PDB file of C-alpha atoms and ligand atoms in Angstrom:
ATOM      1  CA  UNK A   1      33.909  34.770  38.735  1.00 45.00           C
ATOM      2  CA  UNK A   2      30.880  35.453  40.835  1.00 44.00           C
ATOM      3  CA  UNK A   3      31.022  37.791  43.773  1.00 51.00           C
ATOM      4  CA  UNK A   4      29.480  35.847  46.625  1.00 53.00           C
ATOM      5  CA  UNK A   5      28.056  38.839  48.429  1.00 55.00           C
ATOM      6  CA  UNK A   6      25.952  39.849  45.432  1.00 73.00           C
ATOM      7  CA  UNK A   7      24.035  36.563  45.284  1.00 92.00           C
ATOM      8  CA  UNK A   8      20.587  36.714  46.843  1.00 97.00           C
ATOM      9  CA  UNK A   9      20.210  34.735  50.061  1.00 97.00           C
ATOM     10  CA  UNK A  10      16.459  34.140  49.647  1.00 98.00           C
ATOM     11  CA  UNK A  11      14.743  33.583  46.315  1.00 98.00           C
ATOM     12  CA  UNK A  12      11.045  32.876  45.803  1.00 98.00           C
ATOM     13  CA  UNK A  13      10.170  31.913  42.227  1.00 98.00           C
ATOM     14  CA  UNK A  14       6.526  32.071  41.191  1.00 98.00           C
ATOM     15  CA  UNK A  15       5.410  30.633  44.504  1.00 98.00           C
ATOM     16  CA  UNK A  16       1.767  29.592  44.655  1.00 98.00           C
ATOM     17  CA  UNK A  17       0.008  28.352  47.730  1.00 97.00           C
ATOM     18  CA  UNK A  18      -3.529  27.234  48.443  1.00 97.00           C
ATOM     19  CA  UNK A  19      -5.467  26.512  51.613  1.00 96.00           C
ATOM     20  CA  UNK A  20      -8.062  24.228  50.044  1.00 95.00           C
ATOM     21  CA  UNK A  21      -9.651  26.328  47.332  1.00 95.00           C
ATOM     22  CA  UNK A  22      -8.266  29.594  48.729  1.00 97.00           C
ATOM     23  CA  UNK A  23      -5.373  30.816  46.581  1.00 98.00           C
ATOM     24  CA  UNK A  24      -3.332  32.487  49.331  1.00 98.00           C
ATOM     25  CA  UNK A  25      -0.062  33.215  47.507  1.00 98.00           C
ATOM     26  CA  UNK A  26      -0.212  34.012  43.823  1.00 98.00           C
ATOM     27  CA  UNK A  27       2.917  33.949  41.677  1.00 98.00           C
ATOM     28  CA  UNK A  28       5.106  35.458  44.364  1.00 98.00           C
ATOM     29  CA  UNK A  29       8.571  36.378  43.110  1.00 98.00           C
ATOM     30  CA  UNK A  30      10.969  37.773  45.656  1.00 98.00           C
ATOM     31  CA  UNK A  31      14.714  38.014  45.833  1.00 98.00           C
ATOM     32  CA  UNK A  32      16.439  39.140  49.027  1.00 98.00           C
ATOM     33  CA  UNK A  33      20.064  40.240  49.213  1.00 98.00           C
ATOM     34  CA  UNK A  34      22.294  39.413  52.180  1.00 98.00           C
ATOM     35  CA  UNK A  35      21.949  42.156  54.774  1.00 98.00           C
ATOM     36  CA  UNK A  36      18.760  43.463  53.247  1.00 98.00           C
ATOM     37  CA  UNK A  37      15.906  44.507  55.552  1.00 98.00           C
ATOM     38  CA  UNK A  38      12.447  44.168  54.044  1.00 98.00           C
ATOM     39  CA  UNK A  39       9.229  45.316  55.620  1.00 98.00           C
ATOM     40  CA  UNK A  40       6.028  43.614  54.509  1.00 98.00           C
ATOM     41  CA  UNK A  41       2.729  45.451  54.865  1.00 97.00           C
ATOM     42  CA  UNK A  42      -0.810  44.620  53.845  1.00 97.00           C
ATOM     43  CA  UNK A  43      -4.321  44.183  55.180  1.00 96.00           C
ATOM     44  CA  UNK A  44      -5.252  41.378  57.545  1.00 96.00           C
ATOM     45  CA  UNK A  45      -5.701  38.151  55.568  1.00 97.00           C
ATOM     46  CA  UNK A  46      -3.603  39.322  52.597  1.00 98.00           C
ATOM     47  CA  UNK A  47      -1.051  36.513  53.030  1.00 98.00           C
ATOM     48  CA  UNK A  48       1.809  38.176  54.926  1.00 98.00           C
ATOM     49  CA  UNK A  49       2.215  35.452  57.549  1.00 98.00           C
ATOM     50  CA  UNK A  50       1.823  32.705  54.983  1.00 98.00           C
ATOM     51  CA  UNK A  51       4.534  34.236  52.813  1.00 98.00           C
ATOM     52  CA  UNK A  52       7.148  34.364  55.541  1.00 98.00           C
ATOM     53  CA  UNK A  53       6.122  30.977  56.947  1.00 97.00           C
ATOM     54  CA  UNK A  54       6.832  29.464  53.537  1.00 96.00           C
ATOM     55  CA  UNK A  55      10.361  30.869  53.655  1.00 96.00           C
ATOM     56  CA  UNK A  56      11.310  28.775  56.659  1.00 93.00           C
ATOM     57  CA  UNK A  57       9.422  25.706  55.555  1.00 92.00           C
ATOM     58  CA  UNK A  58       6.615  26.015  58.108  1.00 93.00           C
ATOM     59  CA  UNK A  59       4.046  25.966  55.281  1.00 94.00           C
ATOM     60  CA  UNK A  60       4.129  23.714  52.242  1.00 93.00           C
ATOM     61  CA  UNK A  61       3.308  25.337  48.903  1.00 95.00           C
ATOM     62  CA  UNK A  62       1.950  23.974  45.646  1.00 95.00           C
ATOM     63  CA  UNK A  63       3.813  25.792  42.877  1.00 95.00           C
ATOM     64  CA  UNK A  64       7.179  27.399  42.289  1.00 96.00           C
ATOM     65  CA  UNK A  65      10.331  27.110  44.369  1.00 95.00           C
ATOM     66  CA  UNK A  66      12.021  28.734  47.342  1.00 96.00           C
ATOM     67  CA  UNK A  67      15.761  28.870  47.843  1.00 95.00           C
ATOM     68  CA  UNK A  68      17.520  29.930  51.006  1.00 96.00           C
ATOM     69  CA  UNK A  69      21.282  30.083  50.907  1.00 93.00           C
ATOM     70  CA  UNK A  70      21.277  27.554  48.044  1.00 87.00           C
ATOM     71  CA  UNK A  71      18.970  25.069  49.799  1.00 93.00           C
ATOM     72  CA  UNK A  72      15.994  24.556  47.526  1.00 93.00           C
ATOM     73  CA  UNK A  73      12.392  23.800  48.533  1.00 93.00           C
ATOM     74  CA  UNK A  74       9.914  22.674  45.878  1.00 91.00           C
ATOM     75  CA  UNK A  75       6.267  21.561  46.219  1.00 91.00           C
ATOM     76  CA  UNK A  76       7.140  17.903  46.489  1.00 75.00           C
ATOM     77  CA  UNK A  77       9.727  18.415  49.133  1.00 64.00           C
ATOM     78  CA  UNK A  78      13.171  19.181  47.857  1.00 65.00           C
ATOM     79  CA  UNK A  79      14.251  16.691  50.382  1.00 70.00           C
ATOM     80  CA  UNK A  80      14.220  16.543  54.125  1.00 75.00           C
ATOM     81  CA  UNK A  81      17.770  17.808  54.220  1.00 84.00           C
ATOM     82  CA  UNK A  82      16.838  21.070  52.457  1.00 87.00           C
ATOM     83  CA  UNK A  83      13.956  21.564  54.861  1.00 89.00           C
ATOM     84  CA  UNK A  84      16.166  20.838  57.836  1.00 89.00           C
ATOM     85  CA  UNK A  85      18.912  23.161  56.616  1.00 90.00           C
ATOM     86  CA  UNK A  86      16.428  25.952  55.992  1.00 93.00           C
ATOM     87  CA  UNK A  87      14.821  25.588  59.422  1.00 91.00           C
ATOM     88  CA  UNK A  88      18.237  25.809  60.995  1.00 91.00           C
ATOM     89  CA  UNK A  89      19.340  28.818  58.973  1.00 95.00           C
ATOM     90  CA  UNK A  90      16.141  30.828  59.182  1.00 97.00           C
ATOM     91  CA  UNK A  91      15.024  32.171  62.558  1.00 97.00           C
ATOM     92  CA  UNK A  92      11.477  33.213  63.225  1.00 97.00           C
ATOM     93  CA  UNK A  93       9.919  35.500  65.818  1.00 98.00           C
ATOM     94  CA  UNK A  94       6.154  35.431  66.283  1.00 96.00           C
ATOM     95  CA  UNK A  95       3.627  37.903  67.582  1.00 95.00           C
ATOM     96  CA  UNK A  96       2.912  35.701  70.608  1.00 94.00           C
ATOM     97  CA  UNK A  97       6.566  35.010  71.603  1.00 94.00           C
ATOM     98  CA  UNK A  98       5.987  31.199  71.697  1.00 94.00           C
ATOM     99  CA  UNK A  99       8.481  30.619  74.504  1.00 97.00           C
ATOM    100  CA  UNK A 100       8.462  27.313  76.387  1.00 96.00           C
ATOM    101  CA  UNK A 101       6.493  28.347  79.504  1.00 97.00           C
ATOM    102  CA  UNK A 102       7.858  25.647  81.812  1.00 97.00           C
ATOM    103  CA  UNK A 103      11.506  26.370  80.975  1.00 97.00           C
ATOM    104  CA  UNK A 104      13.616  29.124  82.445  1.00 98.00           C
ATOM    105  CA  UNK A 105      14.723  31.916  80.133  1.00 98.00           C
ATOM    106  CA  UNK A 106      18.246  30.538  79.823  1.00 98.00           C
ATOM    107  CA  UNK A 107      16.968  27.053  79.001  1.00 98.00           C
ATOM    108  CA  UNK A 108      14.650  28.466  76.346  1.00 98.00           C
ATOM    109  CA  UNK A 109      17.772  29.697  74.594  1.00 98.00           C
ATOM    110  CA  UNK A 110      20.106  26.750  75.098  1.00 98.00           C
ATOM    111  CA  UNK A 111      17.718  23.931  74.114  1.00 97.00           C
ATOM    112  CA  UNK A 112      17.874  24.145  70.329  1.00 95.00           C
ATOM    113  CA  UNK A 113      21.619  24.685  69.964  1.00 96.00           C
ATOM    114  CA  UNK A 114      22.228  21.636  72.165  1.00 97.00           C
ATOM    115  CA  UNK A 115      19.617  19.417  70.504  1.00 94.00           C
ATOM    116  CA  UNK A 116      19.877  20.545  66.901  1.00 91.00           C
ATOM    117  CA  UNK A 117      23.416  21.852  66.614  1.00 91.00           C
ATOM    118  CA  UNK A 118      24.929  19.378  69.036  1.00 95.00           C
ATOM    119  CA  UNK A 119      26.629  22.021  71.140  1.00 96.00           C
ATOM    120  CA  UNK A 120      27.795  21.237  74.673  1.00 97.00           C
ATOM    121  CA  UNK A 121      25.663  22.717  77.469  1.00 97.00           C
ATOM    122  CA  UNK A 122      28.632  24.805  78.468  1.00 97.00           C
ATOM    123  CA  UNK A 123      29.037  26.361  75.040  1.00 97.00           C
ATOM    124  CA  UNK A 124      25.273  26.871  74.643  1.00 98.00           C
ATOM    125  CA  UNK A 125      25.040  28.505  78.068  1.00 98.00           C
ATOM    126  CA  UNK A 126      27.904  30.894  77.427  1.00 98.00           C
ATOM    127  CA  UNK A 127      26.354  31.834  74.126  1.00 98.00           C
ATOM    128  CA  UNK A 128      22.913  32.297  75.711  1.00 98.00           C
ATOM    129  CA  UNK A 129      24.319  34.595  78.376  1.00 98.00           C
ATOM    130  CA  UNK A 130      26.041  36.686  75.737  1.00 97.00           C
ATOM    131  CA  UNK A 131      22.796  36.917  73.761  1.00 98.00           C
ATOM    132  CA  UNK A 132      20.757  37.897  76.819  1.00 98.00           C
ATOM    133  CA  UNK A 133      23.240  40.673  77.418  1.00 97.00           C
ATOM    134  CA  UNK A 134      22.924  41.757  73.811  1.00 96.00           C
ATOM    135  CA  UNK A 135      19.134  42.068  74.082  1.00 97.00           C
ATOM    136  CA  UNK A 136      19.486  43.831  77.421  1.00 96.00           C
ATOM    137  CA  UNK A 137      18.100  41.271  79.883  1.00 96.00           C
ATOM    138  CA  UNK A 138      21.131  39.430  81.234  1.00 96.00           C
ATOM    139  CA  UNK A 139      19.624  39.629  84.739  1.00 96.00           C
ATOM    140  CA  UNK A 140      16.497  37.630  83.766  1.00 97.00           C
ATOM    141  CA  UNK A 141      18.212  34.338  82.858  1.00 97.00           C
ATOM    142  CA  UNK A 142      16.839  32.324  85.788  1.00 98.00           C
ATOM    143  CA  UNK A 143      13.241  33.481  85.575  1.00 98.00           C
ATOM    144  CA  UNK A 144      10.343  31.787  83.846  1.00 98.00           C
ATOM    145  CA  UNK A 145       8.755  33.532  80.839  1.00 98.00           C
ATOM    146  CA  UNK A 146       5.572  34.354  82.798  1.00 97.00           C
ATOM    147  CA  UNK A 147       7.660  36.392  85.249  1.00 98.00           C
ATOM    148  CA  UNK A 148       8.776  38.719  82.448  1.00 97.00           C
ATOM    149  CA  UNK A 149       7.014  41.598  80.747  1.00 97.00           C
ATOM    150  CA  UNK A 150       5.858  41.163  77.151  1.00 97.00           C
ATOM    151  CA  UNK A 151       8.734  43.252  75.852  1.00 97.00           C
ATOM    152  CA  UNK A 152      11.233  41.162  77.797  1.00 98.00           C
ATOM    153  CA  UNK A 153       9.638  37.920  76.576  1.00 98.00           C
ATOM    154  CA  UNK A 154       9.891  39.068  72.987  1.00 98.00           C
ATOM    155  CA  UNK A 155      13.556  39.920  73.520  1.00 98.00           C
ATOM    156  CA  UNK A 156      14.082  36.381  74.880  1.00 98.00           C
ATOM    157  CA  UNK A 157      12.372  35.053  71.743  1.00 98.00           C
ATOM    158  CA  UNK A 158      14.769  37.045  69.570  1.00 98.00           C
ATOM    159  CA  UNK A 159      17.757  35.800  71.586  1.00 98.00           C
ATOM    160  CA  UNK A 160      16.462  32.236  71.245  1.00 98.00           C
ATOM    161  CA  UNK A 161      16.330  32.592  67.463  1.00 97.00           C
ATOM    162  CA  UNK A 162      19.775  34.160  67.308  1.00 98.00           C
ATOM    163  CA  UNK A 163      21.214  31.274  69.326  1.00 97.00           C
ATOM    164  CA  UNK A 164      20.889  29.092  66.238  1.00 96.00           C
ATOM    165  CA  UNK A 165      23.114  31.523  64.329  1.00 96.00           C
ATOM    166  CA  UNK A 166      20.563  32.073  61.570  1.00 97.00           C
ATOM    167  CA  UNK A 167      21.463  33.619  58.223  1.00 97.00           C
ATOM    168  CA  UNK A 168      17.995  35.133  57.873  1.00 98.00           C
ATOM    169  CA  UNK A 169      15.492  36.354  60.478  1.00 98.00           C
ATOM    170  CA  UNK A 170      11.736  36.487  59.930  1.00 98.00           C
ATOM    171  CA  UNK A 171       9.513  38.589  62.194  1.00 98.00           C
ATOM    172  CA  UNK A 172       5.732  38.255  62.092  1.00 98.00           C
ATOM    173  CA  UNK A 173       4.212  41.339  63.731  1.00 98.00           C
ATOM    174  CA  UNK A 174       6.696  41.141  66.621  1.00 98.00           C
ATOM    175  CA  UNK A 175       5.329  44.163  68.462  1.00 97.00           C
ATOM    176  CA  UNK A 176       1.595  43.747  67.839  1.00 96.00           C
ATOM    177  CA  UNK A 177       0.896  41.958  71.114  1.00 95.00           C
ATOM    178  CA  UNK A 178       2.895  44.409  73.227  1.00 96.00           C
ATOM    179  CA  UNK A 179       1.758  47.252  75.419  1.00 94.00           C
ATOM    180  CA  UNK A 180       2.756  50.516  73.728  1.00 93.00           C
ATOM    181  CA  UNK A 181       5.516  51.329  76.200  1.00 94.00           C
ATOM    182  CA  UNK A 182       7.308  48.060  75.348  1.00 96.00           C
ATOM    183  CA  UNK A 183       7.313  48.379  71.590  1.00 97.00           C
ATOM    184  CA  UNK A 184      10.379  50.606  71.554  1.00 96.00           C
ATOM    185  CA  UNK A 185      12.658  48.196  73.418  1.00 97.00           C
ATOM    186  CA  UNK A 186      11.903  45.393  70.938  1.00 98.00           C
ATOM    187  CA  UNK A 187      12.323  47.656  67.911  1.00 98.00           C
ATOM    188  CA  UNK A 188      15.665  48.806  69.375  1.00 97.00           C
ATOM    189  CA  UNK A 189      16.922  45.224  69.390  1.00 98.00           C
ATOM    190  CA  UNK A 190      15.725  44.720  65.809  1.00 98.00           C
ATOM    191  CA  UNK A 191      17.302  48.006  64.723  1.00 98.00           C
ATOM    192  CA  UNK A 192      20.622  46.895  66.200  1.00 97.00           C
ATOM    193  CA  UNK A 193      20.372  43.547  64.445  1.00 98.00           C
ATOM    194  CA  UNK A 194      19.761  45.288  61.130  1.00 98.00           C
ATOM    195  CA  UNK A 195      22.727  47.563  61.729  1.00 97.00           C
ATOM    196  CA  UNK A 196      24.922  44.515  62.261  1.00 97.00           C
ATOM    197  CA  UNK A 197      23.953  43.274  58.808  1.00 97.00           C
ATOM    198  CA  UNK A 198      21.329  40.615  59.524  1.00 98.00           C
ATOM    199  CA  UNK A 199      19.035  39.787  56.611  1.00 98.00           C
ATOM    200  CA  UNK A 200      15.513  40.455  57.881  1.00 98.00           C
ATOM    201  CA  UNK A 201      11.959  40.147  56.610  1.00 98.00           C
ATOM    202  CA  UNK A 202       9.604  41.931  58.962  1.00 98.00           C
ATOM    203  CA  UNK A 203       5.818  41.962  58.856  1.00 98.00           C
ATOM    204  CA  UNK A 204       4.970  45.135  60.724  1.00 96.00           C
ATOM    205  CA  UNK A 205       2.933  48.278  60.554  1.00 92.00           C
ATOM    206  CA  UNK A 206       5.461  50.247  62.596  1.00 94.00           C
ATOM    207  CA  UNK A 207       5.986  52.843  59.896  1.00 93.00           C
ATOM    208  CA  UNK A 208       8.662  54.794  61.761  1.00 94.00           C
ATOM    209  CA  UNK A 209      10.776  51.673  62.127  1.00 96.00           C
ATOM    210  CA  UNK A 210      10.140  50.768  58.489  1.00 96.00           C
ATOM    211  CA  UNK A 211      11.272  54.158  57.226  1.00 95.00           C
ATOM    212  CA  UNK A 212      14.350  54.219  59.379  1.00 96.00           C
ATOM    213  CA  UNK A 213      15.558  50.645  59.055  1.00 97.00           C
ATOM    214  CA  UNK A 214      14.111  48.975  55.963  1.00 98.00           C
ATOM    215  CA  UNK A 215      15.780  49.034  52.576  1.00 98.00           C
ATOM    216  CA  UNK A 216      12.587  47.953  50.874  1.00 98.00           C
ATOM    217  CA  UNK A 217       8.870  47.913  51.650  1.00 98.00           C
ATOM    218  CA  UNK A 218       6.551  45.389  50.046  1.00 98.00           C
ATOM    219  CA  UNK A 219       2.796  45.769  49.901  1.00 98.00           C
ATOM    220  CA  UNK A 220       0.760  42.556  49.576  1.00 98.00           C
ATOM    221  CA  UNK A 221      -2.844  42.376  48.490  1.00 97.00           C
ATOM    222  CA  UNK A 222      -4.782  39.169  47.948  1.00 97.00           C
ATOM    223  CA  UNK A 223      -1.654  37.026  48.039  1.00 98.00           C
ATOM    224  CA  UNK A 224       0.186  39.108  45.454  1.00 98.00           C
ATOM    225  CA  UNK A 225       3.011  41.576  45.768  1.00 98.00           C
ATOM    226  CA  UNK A 226       1.360  44.573  44.163  1.00 97.00           C
ATOM    227  CA  UNK A 227       3.924  47.241  45.001  1.00 97.00           C
ATOM    228  CA  UNK A 228       7.445  47.493  46.348  1.00 98.00           C
ATOM    229  CA  UNK A 229      10.230  50.010  46.622  1.00 98.00           C
ATOM    230  CA  UNK A 230      12.113  52.240  49.055  1.00 97.00           C
ATOM    231  CA  UNK A 231       9.906  52.695  52.148  1.00 97.00           C
ATOM    232  CA  UNK A 232       9.641  56.440  51.609  1.00 95.00           C
ATOM    233  CA  UNK A 233       8.524  55.894  48.016  1.00 96.00           C
ATOM    234  CA  UNK A 234       5.925  53.273  48.919  1.00 96.00           C
ATOM    235  CA  UNK A 235       4.605  55.162  51.958  1.00 95.00           C
ATOM    236  CA  UNK A 236       4.697  58.738  50.646  1.00 95.00           C
ATOM    237  CA  UNK A 237       3.976  58.207  46.991  1.00 95.00           C
ATOM    238  CA  UNK A 238       2.256  54.837  46.466  1.00 95.00           C
ATOM    239  CA  UNK A 239       1.533  54.091  42.830  1.00 96.00           C
ATOM    240  CA  UNK A 240      -1.045  51.340  43.230  1.00 96.00           C
ATOM    241  CA  UNK A 241      -4.530  52.428  44.252  1.00 96.00           C
ATOM    242  CA  UNK A 242      -4.858  49.519  46.682  1.00 95.00           C
ATOM    243  CA  UNK A 243      -1.650  50.583  48.430  1.00 96.00           C
ATOM    244  CA  UNK A 244      -2.983  54.137  48.559  1.00 95.00           C
ATOM    245  CA  UNK A 245      -6.259  52.983  50.111  1.00 95.00           C
ATOM    246  CA  UNK A 246      -4.499  50.741  52.629  1.00 95.00           C
ATOM    247  CA  UNK A 247      -2.033  53.411  53.712  1.00 94.00           C
ATOM    248  CA  UNK A 248      -4.697  56.054  54.098  1.00 92.00           C
ATOM    249  CA  UNK A 249      -6.516  53.677  56.458  1.00 90.00           C
ATOM    250  CA  UNK A 250      -3.404  52.761  58.443  1.00 86.00           C
ATOM    251  CA  UNK A 251      -1.949  56.255  58.655  1.00 76.00           C
ATOM    252  CA  UNK A 252      -5.176  57.775  59.917  1.00 68.00           C
ATOM    253  CA  UNK A 253      -4.668  56.093  63.273  1.00 60.00           C
TER     254      UNK A 253
HETATM  255  N1  ADP B   1      -4.042  27.158  58.283  1.00 78.52           N
HETATM  256  C1  ADP B   1      -4.919  27.792  57.490  1.00 78.52           C
HETATM  257  N2  ADP B   1      -5.963  27.133  56.930  1.00 78.52           N
HETATM  258  C2  ADP B   1      -6.822  27.750  56.101  1.00 78.52           C
HETATM  259  N3  ADP B   1      -6.749  29.049  55.773  1.00 78.52           N
HETATM  260  C3  ADP B   1      -5.740  29.766  56.291  1.00 78.52           C
HETATM  261  C4  ADP B   1      -4.776  29.182  57.186  1.00 78.52           C
HETATM  262  N4  ADP B   1      -3.884  30.132  57.542  1.00 78.52           N
HETATM  263  C5  ADP B   1      -4.278  31.262  56.920  1.00 78.52           C
HETATM  264  N5  ADP B   1      -5.376  31.051  56.173  1.00 78.52           N
HETATM  265  C6  ADP B   1      -6.053  32.046  55.319  1.00 78.52           C
HETATM  266  O1  ADP B   1      -5.114  32.500  54.351  1.00 78.52           O
HETATM  267  C7  ADP B   1      -5.254  33.897  54.140  1.00 78.52           C
HETATM  268  C8  ADP B   1      -3.930  34.573  54.444  1.00 78.52           C
HETATM  269  O2  ADP B   1      -3.662  34.446  55.825  1.00 78.52           O
HETATM  270  P1  ADP B   1      -2.385  35.075  56.517  1.00 78.52           P
HETATM  271  O3  ADP B   1      -1.173  34.710  55.749  1.00 78.52           O
HETATM  272  O4  ADP B   1      -2.423  34.691  57.934  1.00 78.52           O
HETATM  273  O5  ADP B   1      -2.664  36.636  56.331  1.00 78.52           O
HETATM  274  P2  ADP B   1      -2.029  37.882  57.094  1.00 78.52           P
HETATM  275  O6  ADP B   1      -0.848  37.427  57.861  1.00 78.52           O
HETATM  276  O7  ADP B   1      -1.710  38.861  56.013  1.00 78.52           O
HETATM  277  O8  ADP B   1      -3.131  38.408  57.980  1.00 78.52           O
HETATM  278  C9  ADP B   1      -6.398  34.348  55.006  1.00 78.52           C
HETATM  279  O9  ADP B   1      -7.578  34.352  54.216  1.00 78.52           O
HETATM  280  C10 ADP B   1      -6.477  33.287  56.074  1.00 78.52           C
HETATM  281  O10 ADP B   1      -7.792  33.168  56.575  1.00 78.52           O
HETATM  282 MG1   MG B   2      -0.417  37.513  59.873  1.00 78.52          MG
END
């Protein structure tokens, strides 16, 4: 009898993706356990964003398969229902927040649960208020995104994703667009989320966060996973020469 908690929640099987003639993901195999926190590092253009965008169905791919929580995506679809289920179960936070600028903070968070999940406004609002409290900005609910700092906007974006009750959260360089003094408040929210057991894939070069929070670090080069392991192993004792070269460049700064 299988133990449910030991089944991976995300599985990528020999995933290949092209942009025209550019082979952006090459035979990517990846299996993510529930509650696992994975940090993805690699040079600009190596395929980090493309990899995580494939996991929530934002990018089609041409070979292999991706499964999230038993919903299966294949190159020729896998069906609208799989895509829909995956988009609902996988939350994504982008570098540039991507909030709806003409909607108040609270409405940014309630829209999707009402439209996609069919929740009542009352239920969605209560949930949104609870989430704003959780990310530490309960007092900003009636403002517009432009009236908030970058760190606050990114916390709204995280709350908006959480409002859909995702099983997996993807973060694509969530602190890269922030002023340095705001990075910590966003990482704190992510740290808390990890502690509560959320499954997370995080593209970031915040090495301190990676060491403290991640169970596994993955280094991507040219669309391939070339090295992975415990963050301290990958960062302090990289085996692949490309990882070594990349880290010596990153860690110099
Ligand atoms: N929509 C697109 N059309 C064509 N090429 C793209 C597109 N998106 C990304 N690429 C290319 O795919 C490669 C991987 O990009 P990306 O996944 O964004 O890398 P990273 O996030 O690691 O910087 C890069 O060479 C990039 O120029
Ligand atoms: Mg990117």
